[in-house]
Amino acid sequence: MIKAILIFNNHGKPRLSKFYEHYNEDTEQQIIRETFHLVSKRDENVCNFLEGGMLIGGSDYKLIYRHYATLYFVFCVDSSESELGILDLIQVFVETLDKCFENVCELDLIFHVDKVHNILAEMVMGGMVLETNMNEIITQVDAQNKMEKAETFIFQSTRQDR
Amino acid sequence: MSDVVEKTLTALPSLLSLDSQPGSAKLSSNSKLGNLIRGITELTSKHEEEKLIQHELSSIKEQVSSPNTTMRQMRELMVRAVYCEMLGYEASFSYIHAIKLAQQGNVLEKRVGYLAVSLFLNENHELLLLLVNTVLKDLQSTNLIEVCMALTVVCQIFPKDMIPAILPIVEEKLNHPKEIIRRKAVLALHKFYLIAPNQVQHIHNKFRKALCDKDPGVMTASLHIYLQLIQENAEAYKDLTASFVTILKQVVGGKLPMDFNYHSVPAPWLQIQLLRILSLLGKNDQRTSEVMYEVLDESLRRAEMNHNITYAILYECVKCVYTIHPKSELLEKAATCIGNFVLSPKINLKYLGLKALTYVVQQDPKLALQHQMTIIECLDHSDVIIKRETLELLFRITNAQNVTVIVEKMLDFLRLSKDDHTTVDLAGKVAELAEKYAPDNEWFIQTMNAVFSLGGDMMQPEIPNGFLKLLSEGFDSEEEDRKLRLFAVNSYISLLQGDPSKLPQRFLQVICWVLGEYSYLKDDLDPVVVLRLLAQLLDMKGSSSDTKSWVLVAMTKLCWSETAVSVAQQVAETYSSSFDTTLRQRAQELQHLSRDSQLHSRVLPPGGSLEPVEVDSSLSFLDGFVSEALSAGAAPYKPLHQRQEELSRSKALSLEPYGLSLPISTSSCSITDRQSPTLLSTSSGLSGDSTDFSHRGSSTTLKLDGVRRVWGREGYLAQKEPVEEVAQVEIPSPLRSPGQQGDADSCHSRTPTANPEGDREKQQLASSLFGGLSSQSSVCLMEKSERFGRKAKGQRASSTPNEQRSDPSVSSSSAVDNLLCNNLLEENSEPIDSSTKQTFQHPQSLRVPNGACDAEAIISDDDTKGRNRPVSPEEHVEGDDFPPCEDKSKDLSLTAHLPAELSGFSHSEIIPLCSNRSLDLSACHVQTDNTVVLVVFVTNSSEDANLQIQVLSEELEVCCPCESPVEEVRGHSVSVRQYSLTVKRPLVHFELVGRLSYSAAGTLQSMQFSYKLPLTSFIRPLTVSTEEYGSMWLAFSHDTKQNLTLMKEEQEPLSATLNALKKKLSLHVVEIIGVEGLVACSLLQDQPCLMHCRVHAGRLAVWLRSPVADLPDCLLYHCQRALQEH
């Protein structure tokens, strides 16, 4: 099971945090800090897996991360997940973000936190991988976005009417 | 593609500073969130950020509570609040508004509302109750997106108690025409299963349907559930093996639509999931394993090394091959794969290769030999994680010959490690290896010193405890013990003479104890010197008060000469006025004992004789006092956890219906953490961790890596027919020559890289690391290493030579466990087997496993509903003519249908469960010597019918001997089904709920029934001697005390009362001594409960103890009832 998904930038500023298990507010912040501390120390040419770290779980848990330019994508998982599988899942996630935002950048994640969460919700549900097929995810997200466009259109047209 | 991301991301800093850049055009530059974020990025200090966010929060607060705020604005506000929360600032005022938004907004606003709710709240938050109705409404909505949102939120957070409210609707969604809805519904049910397993027990059939769904996505989702279920109980799902194999075959064969390909690999995540399931199913089971050999072979073949994701599949394949019953061809292929991983230049693969090696190394130590040079290289790898993994691997192959080298490597790593978790873990492992394989005293003490100083105060307390225990209990030879202790004393004296302020507190405590106990062994050492050294610790700034009291105790032991007394007196005076009560007490003791030398020599005899001090850990000498106080009306003692529970219960809103209340629950007291001193070390988590390889992971409470867990008693290592590789590990060859070089040379010849110059050093290292791997260590070495096993002399004798390398205590106890288990299994299975043979004789070939056919449905578009399920004519007993008549005669006639093998045992009254026009259901339970069997009679008074009975219980494990749930009952006959019951958790009464569904003449109908049986049905007398009783008593941790009424009319009230209890509850009276009585019983075979009775003030004070929680309480309840009825 996936316990948490964290995205933060090179300075440790959180850009997205999603916990699939309940921790209290302070622990969550501590986990983000500790994870950043662990991950940021790692060189570029080392493996993408990390074990240990007291807060988020002891020996059954591991952190699987990828580093893209200014952002770290970290998945915290237990032993029931495949390491390489999750690593590719991160890739799918980033590629999906890229498709949805048309060349994604850190700002997109900042200003559209809700959209990123919605995309993530189509991939991972309650800590379980729901969908790994990028096209399928995009279809679902698009269906929701259509609504939004329709709404903004109505909103704008009513404004013009006035 | 990642290049694209990188490019855009590197452009970011410029974007942030100049918002007129094209990239930010799509961001609403004048939005409030934009302003906030821009504000934050401009800040320089944490303090400023705090101020800004607080300001932001108060403005959000103002706006959300204003009545003029539209839903649309609210949506924007919520996103801002989410952002603040993500940065770690609480915005609790907005929670209720998030819920309101989810309730009242249109679809878009709802989505933000739900998102905010799922980010803000947790399952136990009280506001969540307000969301239940919204979720319920949205689940029933016609808008697919709303349904999806509701399912997502249900999956993330939903109050456990409210699951029944939405369960039927979620179940309904399993039949929804849209795949995405079905898929989400399956995951939601999985979540329900995780948080409240008993709520979804009745829909296991629906899970099967989901597995057969025509959409592969839905089937994939259902695998999450099956992985979980099979992890918990693989036995129950063996019949699905063929289906999983078929699915995997189809996936591997590329039968899925192209959409499911990822980098031209067909549905890789699905393959991984399936391989995990198969490895769980095939573990320890040759027959099941055979079914999957072919598909595993194909997977290994098909997964060509070309992309990351194929490696993921290969890794799972390899693990599966090594987990299931072995097949040599597959093992060979898997070994090659592992080789490829280990040798790969890609570091992620190397990591996994090492993991895989660690996983298989006990089974196949040769594999490690093949890759020894790579392993040596990994030891010096720049990546710490790789290094650690290598050490983990070395830890697994440690033996008496290579222990010094491996421990040295581990200590080197420890010295550099900054991560607490790693330190604690490694320190424990080094200590374990040192105790198990130490070559000599000097090395052992020095290694332990290193462990203590590096492990510091984070180390598990079991390590110093175990060490001290080892020193004090000693080994077989007095002389050796003396040497070891003397060596320890010497080394500690020199440490204290150095700079003790650097040593961790735990280490200082160990030093104090050892010096206090054994410094007399060193003849030329004046105790005054030791006292001065110890006194110096008291003055050190860093010393904790704990350490100080250890120091004082050590001093108390040492002050028998006059000069020593004067030093001690000084110290005692300083600390006898300390604010710390413990310290003050220790100082007082020191003062009094140093003054009175006679008393001193009586309390602490010089030379520290090893007479074990008898400690009455149960505090039984206070019994009289307690029962007096109780009879005087004092409230009974409640342990802390119970008090807290009650407190929280009285505070929280109870949403559950009133359950069964135990009249005695408040008066019970259980001291869960009480243990006899001898158990301390064996029951600790660490020593559990430190069992021998062959027993690793046998305890389920251990937190081990997923990888490691496989090699337990359950692993096929321990099976009756030993596999070749196992034999190599376990049976030491006595012919081992002392020179290791021969071995090592032969290893070298196998290594592919022979680069003579730079590698010489490495090769030397290799020969010392891998020495003794190919053939086991010599006998004399082993005897030596065995001295450091953790057990005291007495029990030592019982361990057989085969177990020499293992921890004797663990291996013997687990052997007993094994025996017990086997016994139970054999005894259990016997009656069931015979019954299967007798009653249900049907040709083997007729049994078509349901799953095999169902699996086909994945690609075929068949509707599962319409298909006929194969029905095997199972287990029906021909009845003569049974017209439904009066209950009495029915009871009698049904008794005749009791299976023959059960007729010898007593059975309860046959109770009608439910009935309708055509069917009549009755049941009784039969108590055999070691099981309780529920017998259900189905009387069919009309035409033939197909019926299916499900029996479930929360606290009981229900096991049905027959395989197919569906059965045909002929018209006008009686059919009998048996369910053997075992207790999962003791309870006063157990309730079974069942469901009978049957189809007759084309209509499907169902009935529900319940059956209740008392705990007493599971109680059997336990025959033990008084001595056994005594030792068991101390070992049990759960207890309850209560005063019961004595039977007054008799002459000997105690024996009369006990006999009455014996008769009613089938207990065993061990002995009656004066006013005290010892009684023993057990819950079926293996869960004993002891009862100690004492006549006091005209009442019977009983005290129950058991290793099983709740058992004493429940049994006490029945004792009470039994005596009341009398």
JSON list of C-alpha atoms in Angstrom, two decimals, chain B residues 853-938:
[
{"chain": "B", "resi": 853, "resn": "CYS", "atom": "CA", "xyz": [-14.05, -21.66, -15.77]},
{"chain": "B", "resi": 854, "resn": "ASP", "atom": "CA", "xyz": [-14.60, -18.22, -14.38]},
{"chain": "B", "resi": 855, "resn": "ALA", "atom": "CA", "xyz": [-11.24, -17.05, -15.52]},
{"chain": "B", "resi": 856, "resn": "GLU", "atom": "CA", "xyz": [-12.21, -17.57, -19.10]},
{"chain": "B", "resi": 857, "resn": "ALA", "atom": "CA", "xyz": [-14.75, -14.84, -18.74]},
{"chain": "B", "resi": 858, "resn": "ILE", "atom": "CA", "xyz": [-12.09, -12.22, -18.77]},
{"chain": "B", "resi": 859, "resn": "ILE", "atom": "CA", "xyz": [-11.69, -12.33, -22.46]},
{"chain": "B", "resi": 860, "resn": "SER", "atom": "CA", "xyz": [-14.85, -13.99, -23.45]},
{"chain": "B", "resi": 861, "resn": "ASP", "atom": "CA", "xyz": [-17.78, -11.66, -23.23]},
{"chain": "B", "resi": 862, "resn": "ASP", "atom": "CA", "xyz": [-19.96, -14.17, -21.55]},
{"chain": "B", "resi": 863, "resn": "ASP", "atom": "CA", "xyz": [-22.24, -12.81, -18.94]},
{"chain": "B", "resi": 864, "resn": "THR", "atom": "CA", "xyz": [-21.35, -14.56, -15.76]},
{"chain": "B", "resi": 865, "resn": "LYS", "atom": "CA", "xyz": [-24.83, -14.37, -14.43]},
{"chain": "B", "resi": 866, "resn": "GLY", "atom": "CA", "xyz": [-26.34, -16.39, -17.14]},
{"chain": "B", "resi": 867, "resn": "ARG", "atom": "CA", "xyz": [-23.83, -19.16, -17.04]},
{"chain": "B", "resi": 868, "resn": "ASN", "atom": "CA", "xyz": [-24.53, -22.33, -15.23]},
{"chain": "B", "resi": 869, "resn": "ARG", "atom": "CA", "xyz": [-22.18, -22.98, -12.42]},
{"chain": "B", "resi": 870, "resn": "PRO", "atom": "CA", "xyz": [-20.85, -26.48, -12.31]},
{"chain": "B", "resi": 871, "resn": "VAL", "atom": "CA", "xyz": [-22.53, -28.28, -9.54]},
{"chain": "B", "resi": 872, "resn": "SER", "atom": "CA", "xyz": [-21.06, -31.38, -8.12]},
{"chain": "B", "resi": 873, "resn": "PRO", "atom": "CA", "xyz": [-23.34, -33.82, -6.43]},
{"chain": "B", "resi": 874, "resn": "GLU", "atom": "CA", "xyz": [-21.79, -33.58, -3.03]},
{"chain": "B", "resi": 875, "resn": "GLU", "atom": "CA", "xyz": [-22.48, -34.96, 0.36]},
{"chain": "B", "resi": 876, "resn": "HIS", "atom": "CA", "xyz": [-26.05, -35.77, 0.55]},
{"chain": "B", "resi": 877, "resn": "VAL", "atom": "CA", "xyz": [-27.37, -38.35, 2.86]},
{"chain": "B", "resi": 878, "resn": "GLU", "atom": "CA", "xyz": [-30.30, -40.32, 1.73]},
{"chain": "B", "resi": 879, "resn": "GLY", "atom": "CA", "xyz": [-33.08, -39.97, 4.19]},
{"chain": "B", "resi": 880, "resn": "ASP", "atom": "CA", "xyz": [-36.04, -42.30, 4.28]},
{"chain": "B", "resi": 881, "resn": "ASP", "atom": "CA", "xyz": [-39.23, -40.43, 4.52]},
{"chain": "B", "resi": 882, "resn": "PHE", "atom": "CA", "xyz": [-39.25, -37.51, 6.83]},
{"chain": "B", "resi": 883, "resn": "PRO", "atom": "CA", "xyz": [-42.54, -35.81, 7.00]},
{"chain": "B", "resi": 884, "resn": "PRO", "atom": "CA", "xyz": [-42.09, -32.57, 8.90]},
{"chain": "B", "resi": 885, "resn": "CYS", "atom": "CA", "xyz": [-43.76, -33.14, 12.21]},
{"chain": "B", "resi": 886, "resn": "GLU", "atom": "CA", "xyz": [-43.45, -32.23, 15.87]},
{"chain": "B", "resi": 887, "resn": "ASP", "atom": "CA", "xyz": [-40.18, -30.80, 17.10]},
{"chain": "B", "resi": 888, "resn": "LYS", "atom": "CA", "xyz": [-39.49, -33.58, 19.55]},
{"chain": "B", "resi": 889, "resn": "SER", "atom": "CA", "xyz": [-39.63, -36.33, 17.10]},
{"chain": "B", "resi": 890, "resn": "LYS", "atom": "CA", "xyz": [-37.74, -34.22, 14.63]},
{"chain": "B", "resi": 891, "resn": "ASP", "atom": "CA", "xyz": [-34.95, -33.82, 17.14]},
{"chain": "B", "resi": 892, "resn": "LEU", "atom": "CA", "xyz": [-34.83, -37.54, 17.57]},
{"chain": "B", "resi": 893, "resn": "SER", "atom": "CA", "xyz": [-34.92, -38.23, 13.91]},
{"chain": "B", "resi": 894, "resn": "LEU", "atom": "CA", "xyz": [-32.24, -35.67, 13.22]},
{"chain": "B", "resi": 895, "resn": "THR", "atom": "CA", "xyz": [-30.01, -37.20, 15.87]},
{"chain": "B", "resi": 896, "resn": "ALA", "atom": "CA", "xyz": [-29.99, -40.27, 13.73]},
{"chain": "B", "resi": 897, "resn": "HIS", "atom": "CA", "xyz": [-28.40, -38.21, 11.01]},
{"chain": "B", "resi": 898, "resn": "LEU", "atom": "CA", "xyz": [-25.43, -37.20, 13.09]},
{"chain": "B", "resi": 899, "resn": "PRO", "atom": "CA", "xyz": [-22.33, -38.34, 11.25]},
{"chain": "B", "resi": 900, "resn": "ALA", "atom": "CA", "xyz": [-21.08, -41.64, 12.56]},
{"chain": "B", "resi": 901, "resn": "GLU", "atom": "CA", "xyz": [-17.73, -40.38, 13.71]},
{"chain": "B", "resi": 902, "resn": "LEU", "atom": "CA", "xyz": [-19.39, -37.77, 15.87]},
{"chain": "B", "resi": 903, "resn": "SER", "atom": "CA", "xyz": [-21.99, -39.99, 17.44]},
{"chain": "B", "resi": 904, "resn": "GLY", "atom": "CA", "xyz": [-19.68, -41.04, 20.23]},
{"chain": "B", "resi": 905, "resn": "PHE", "atom": "CA", "xyz": [-19.45, -37.51, 21.58]},
{"chain": "B", "resi": 906, "resn": "SER", "atom": "CA", "xyz": [-21.93, -35.45, 23.48]},
{"chain": "B", "resi": 907, "resn": "HIS", "atom": "CA", "xyz": [-23.90, -33.04, 21.40]},
{"chain": "B", "resi": 908, "resn": "SER", "atom": "CA", "xyz": [-26.04, -30.10, 22.37]},
{"chain": "B", "resi": 909, "resn": "GLU", "atom": "CA", "xyz": [-29.76, -29.93, 21.87]},
{"chain": "B", "resi": 910, "resn": "ILE", "atom": "CA", "xyz": [-30.74, -29.67, 18.23]},
{"chain": "B", "resi": 911, "resn": "ILE", "atom": "CA", "xyz": [-32.16, -26.22, 17.72]},
{"chain": "B", "resi": 912, "resn": "PRO", "atom": "CA", "xyz": [-34.32, -25.18, 14.79]},
{"chain": "B", "resi": 913, "resn": "LEU", "atom": "CA", "xyz": [-32.63, -22.26, 13.02]},
{"chain": "B", "resi": 914, "resn": "CYS", "atom": "CA", "xyz": [-35.05, -21.19, 10.38]},
{"chain": "B", "resi": 915, "resn": "SER", "atom": "CA", "xyz": [-37.56, -22.68, 8.08]},
{"chain": "B", "resi": 916, "resn": "ASN", "atom": "CA", "xyz": [-40.00, -21.96, 5.34]},
{"chain": "B", "resi": 917, "resn": "ARG", "atom": "CA", "xyz": [-42.44, -23.95, 3.29]},
{"chain": "B", "resi": 918, "resn": "SER", "atom": "CA", "xyz": [-39.98, -26.33, 1.84]},
{"chain": "B", "resi": 919, "resn": "LEU", "atom": "CA", "xyz": [-36.79, -26.17, 3.89]},
{"chain": "B", "resi": 920, "resn": "ASP", "atom": "CA", "xyz": [-36.09, -26.67, 7.54]},
{"chain": "B", "resi": 921, "resn": "LEU", "atom": "CA", "xyz": [-32.75, -25.81, 9.06]},
{"chain": "B", "resi": 922, "resn": "SER", "atom": "CA", "xyz": [-31.59, -27.08, 12.44]},
{"chain": "B", "resi": 923, "resn": "ALA", "atom": "CA", "xyz": [-28.25, -27.27, 14.12]},
{"chain": "B", "resi": 924, "resn": "CYS", "atom": "CA", "xyz": [-26.36, -28.52, 17.12]},
{"chain": "B", "resi": 925, "resn": "HIS", "atom": "CA", "xyz": [-22.75, -28.53, 18.18]},
{"chain": "B", "resi": 926, "resn": "VAL", "atom": "CA", "xyz": [-20.69, -31.57, 19.08]},
{"chain": "B", "resi": 927, "resn": "GLN", "atom": "CA", "xyz": [-17.73, -31.43, 21.43]},
{"chain": "B", "resi": 928, "resn": "THR", "atom": "CA", "xyz": [-15.03, -33.85, 20.48]},
{"chain": "B", "resi": 929, "resn": "ASP", "atom": "CA", "xyz": [-11.78, -34.17, 22.37]},
{"chain": "B", "resi": 930, "resn": "ASN", "atom": "CA", "xyz": [-10.04, -31.48, 20.45]},
{"chain": "B", "resi": 931, "resn": "THR", "atom": "CA", "xyz": [-12.59, -29.69, 18.32]},
{"chain": "B", "resi": 932, "resn": "VAL", "atom": "CA", "xyz": [-16.04, -28.31, 18.34]},
{"chain": "B", "resi": 933, "resn": "VAL", "atom": "CA", "xyz": [-18.08, -29.20, 15.31]},
{"chain": "B", "resi": 934, "resn": "LEU", "atom": "CA", "xyz": [-21.19, -27.39, 14.25]},
{"chain": "B", "resi": 935, "resn": "VAL", "atom": "CA", "xyz": [-23.58, -29.73, 12.55]},
{"chain": "B", "resi": 936, "resn": "VAL", "atom": "CA", "xyz": [-26.28, -28.22, 10.37]},
{"chain": "B", "resi": 937, "resn": "PHE", "atom": "CA", "xyz": [-29.23, -30.32, 9.23]},
{"chain": "B", "resi": 938, "resn": "VAL", "atom": "CA", "xyz": [-31.17, -29.30, 6.19]}
]
